[in-house]
Amino acid sequence: MRIDYAINKVAQTHRGQSEDQVAQAIHDQLRALGVVPNGRQVAQYATAISALPQLPPNNK
């Protein structure tokens, strides 16, 4: 559950950015939640999130 939470949080804030930035954000989020990141999985998630289009700004 913690991994899903961290990935979803990063996907909302870092989508469309470089893979390195996304991977670092995932790593930081997982570490903050007490999870030891698996490098291969982080790389896969980072590739997928960086390929997503950026969300438009929420100006409500």
Coordinates of N, CA and C in Angstrom, one line a residue:
M1 N 0.8 -1.2 0.0 CA 0.0 0.0 0.0 C 0.9 1.3 0.0
R2 N 1.9 1.2 0.8 CA 2.8 2.4 0.8 C 3.4 2.7 -0.5
I3 N 3.8 1.7 -1.2 CA 4.4 1.9 -2.5 C 3.4 2.5 -3.5
D4 N 2.2 2.0 -3.5 CA 1.2 2.5 -4.4 C 0.9 4.0 -4.1
Y5 N 0.9 4.3 -2.8 CA 0.7 5.7 -2.4 C 1.8 6.6 -2.9
A6 N 3.0 6.2 -2.7 CA 4.2 7.0 -3.1 C 4.2 7.2 -4.6
I7 N 3.9 6.1 -5.4 CA 3.9 6.2 -6.8 C 2.8 7.1 -7.3
N8 N 1.6 7.0 -6.8 CA 0.5 7.9 -7.2 C 0.8 9.3 -6.9
K9 N 1.4 9.6 -5.7 CA 1.8 11.0 -5.3 C 2.8 11.6 -6.3
V10 N 3.8 10.8 -6.7 CA 4.8 11.3 -7.6 C 4.2 11.4 -9.0
A11 N 3.3 10.5 -9.4 CA 2.7 10.6 -10.7 C 1.9 11.9 -10.9
Q12 N 1.3 12.4 -9.8 CA 0.5 13.6 -9.9 C 1.4 14.8 -9.9
T13 N 2.6 14.8 -9.3 CA 3.4 16.0 -9.2 C 4.6 16.0 -10.2
H14 N 5.0 14.9 -10.7 CA 6.3 14.9 -11.5 C 6.1 14.3 -12.9
R15 N 4.8 14.1 -13.3 CA 4.6 13.5 -14.7 C 5.1 14.5 -15.7
G16 N 5.8 13.9 -16.8 CA 6.3 14.7 -17.9 C 7.7 15.2 -17.6
Q17 N 8.2 15.1 -16.4 CA 9.6 15.5 -16.1 C 10.6 14.4 -16.5
S18 N 11.9 14.7 -16.4 CA 12.9 13.8 -16.8 C 12.8 12.5 -15.9
E19 N 13.3 11.4 -16.4 CA 13.3 10.2 -15.7 C 14.2 10.3 -14.4
D20 N 15.3 11.0 -14.5 CA 16.1 11.2 -13.3 C 15.4 11.9 -12.2
Q21 N 14.6 13.0 -12.5 CA 13.9 13.7 -11.5 C 12.8 12.9 -10.9
V22 N 12.1 12.1 -11.8 CA 11.0 11.3 -11.3 C 11.6 10.2 -10.4
A23 N 12.7 9.5 -10.8 CA 13.3 8.5 -10.0 C 13.7 9.0 -8.7
Q24 N 14.3 10.1 -8.6 CA 14.7 10.7 -7.3 C 13.5 11.0 -6.5
A25 N 12.4 11.5 -7.0 CA 11.2 11.8 -6.3 C 10.6 10.5 -5.7
I26 N 10.6 9.5 -6.5 CA 10.1 8.2 -6.1 C 10.9 7.6 -4.9
H27 N 12.2 7.7 -5.1 CA 13.2 7.2 -4.1 C 13.0 8.0 -2.8
D28 N 12.8 9.3 -2.9 CA 12.6 10.1 -1.7 C 11.3 9.8 -1.0
Q29 N 10.3 9.6 -1.8 CA 8.9 9.3 -1.2 C 8.9 8.0 -0.5
L30 N 9.5 7.0 -1.2 CA 9.6 5.6 -0.6 C 10.4 5.6 0.7
R31 N 11.5 6.3 0.7 CA 12.4 6.4 1.9 C 11.6 7.1 3.0
A32 N 10.9 8.1 2.7 CA 10.1 8.9 3.7 C 9.1 8.0 4.4
L33 N 8.6 7.0 3.6 CA 7.6 6.1 4.1 C 8.2 4.8 4.8
G34 N 9.5 4.7 4.8 CA 10.2 3.6 5.4 C 10.3 2.4 4.5
V35 N 10.3 2.6 3.2 CA 10.4 1.5 2.3 C 11.7 1.6 1.6
V36 N 12.4 0.5 1.5 CA 13.7 0.4 0.8 C 13.4 0.3 -0.7
P37 N 13.8 1.3 -1.5 CA 13.4 1.2 -2.9 C 14.2 0.1 -3.7
N38 N 13.5 -0.5 -4.6 CA 14.1 -1.5 -5.5 C 14.5 -0.7 -6.8
G39 N 15.7 -0.6 -7.1 CA 16.2 0.2 -8.2 C 15.6 -0.1 -9.5
R40 N 15.4 -1.4 -9.8 CA 14.8 -1.7 -11.1 C 13.3 -1.3 -11.2
Q41 N 12.6 -1.5 -10.1 CA 11.2 -1.0 -10.1 C 11.1 0.5 -10.2
V42 N 11.9 1.2 -9.4 CA 11.9 2.6 -9.5 C 12.2 3.1 -10.9
A43 N 13.1 2.5 -11.6 CA 13.4 2.9 -13.0 C 12.2 2.6 -13.9
Q44 N 11.5 1.5 -13.7 CA 10.4 1.3 -14.5 C 9.3 2.3 -14.3
Y45 N 9.0 2.6 -13.0 CA 8.0 3.6 -12.7 C 8.4 5.0 -13.2
A46 N 9.7 5.3 -13.1 CA 10.1 6.6 -13.6 C 10.0 6.7 -15.1
T47 N 10.2 5.7 -15.8 CA 10.1 5.7 -17.3 C 8.6 6.0 -17.6
A48 N 7.7 5.2 -17.0 CA 6.3 5.4 -17.2 C 5.8 6.8 -16.9
I49 N 6.1 7.3 -15.7 CA 5.6 8.6 -15.2 C 6.2 9.7 -16.1
S50 N 7.5 9.6 -16.5 CA 8.0 10.7 -17.3 C 7.4 10.7 -18.7
A51 N 6.8 9.6 -19.2 CA 6.2 9.6 -20.5 C 4.8 10.2 -20.5
L52 N 4.2 10.4 -19.3 CA 2.9 10.9 -19.2 C 2.9 12.4 -19.5
P53 N 1.8 12.9 -20.1 CA 1.7 14.4 -20.3 C 1.5 15.1 -19.0
Q54 N 2.0 16.3 -18.9 CA 1.9 17.1 -17.6 C 0.4 17.5 -17.4
L55 N 0.0 17.5 -16.2 CA -1.3 18.0 -15.9 C -1.4 19.5 -16.0
P56 N -2.6 20.0 -16.5 CA -2.7 21.4 -16.6 C -2.8 22.0 -15.1
P57 N -2.4 23.2 -15.0 CA -2.5 23.8 -13.6 C -3.9 23.9 -13.1
N58 N -4.0 23.7 -11.8 CA -5.4 23.7 -11.2 C -5.6 25.1 -10.5
N59 N -6.3 25.9 -11.3 CA -6.4 27.3 -10.8 C -7.8 27.6 -10.3
K60 N -8.3 26.7 -9.4 CA -9.6 26.9 -8.9 C -9.6 27.8 -7.7

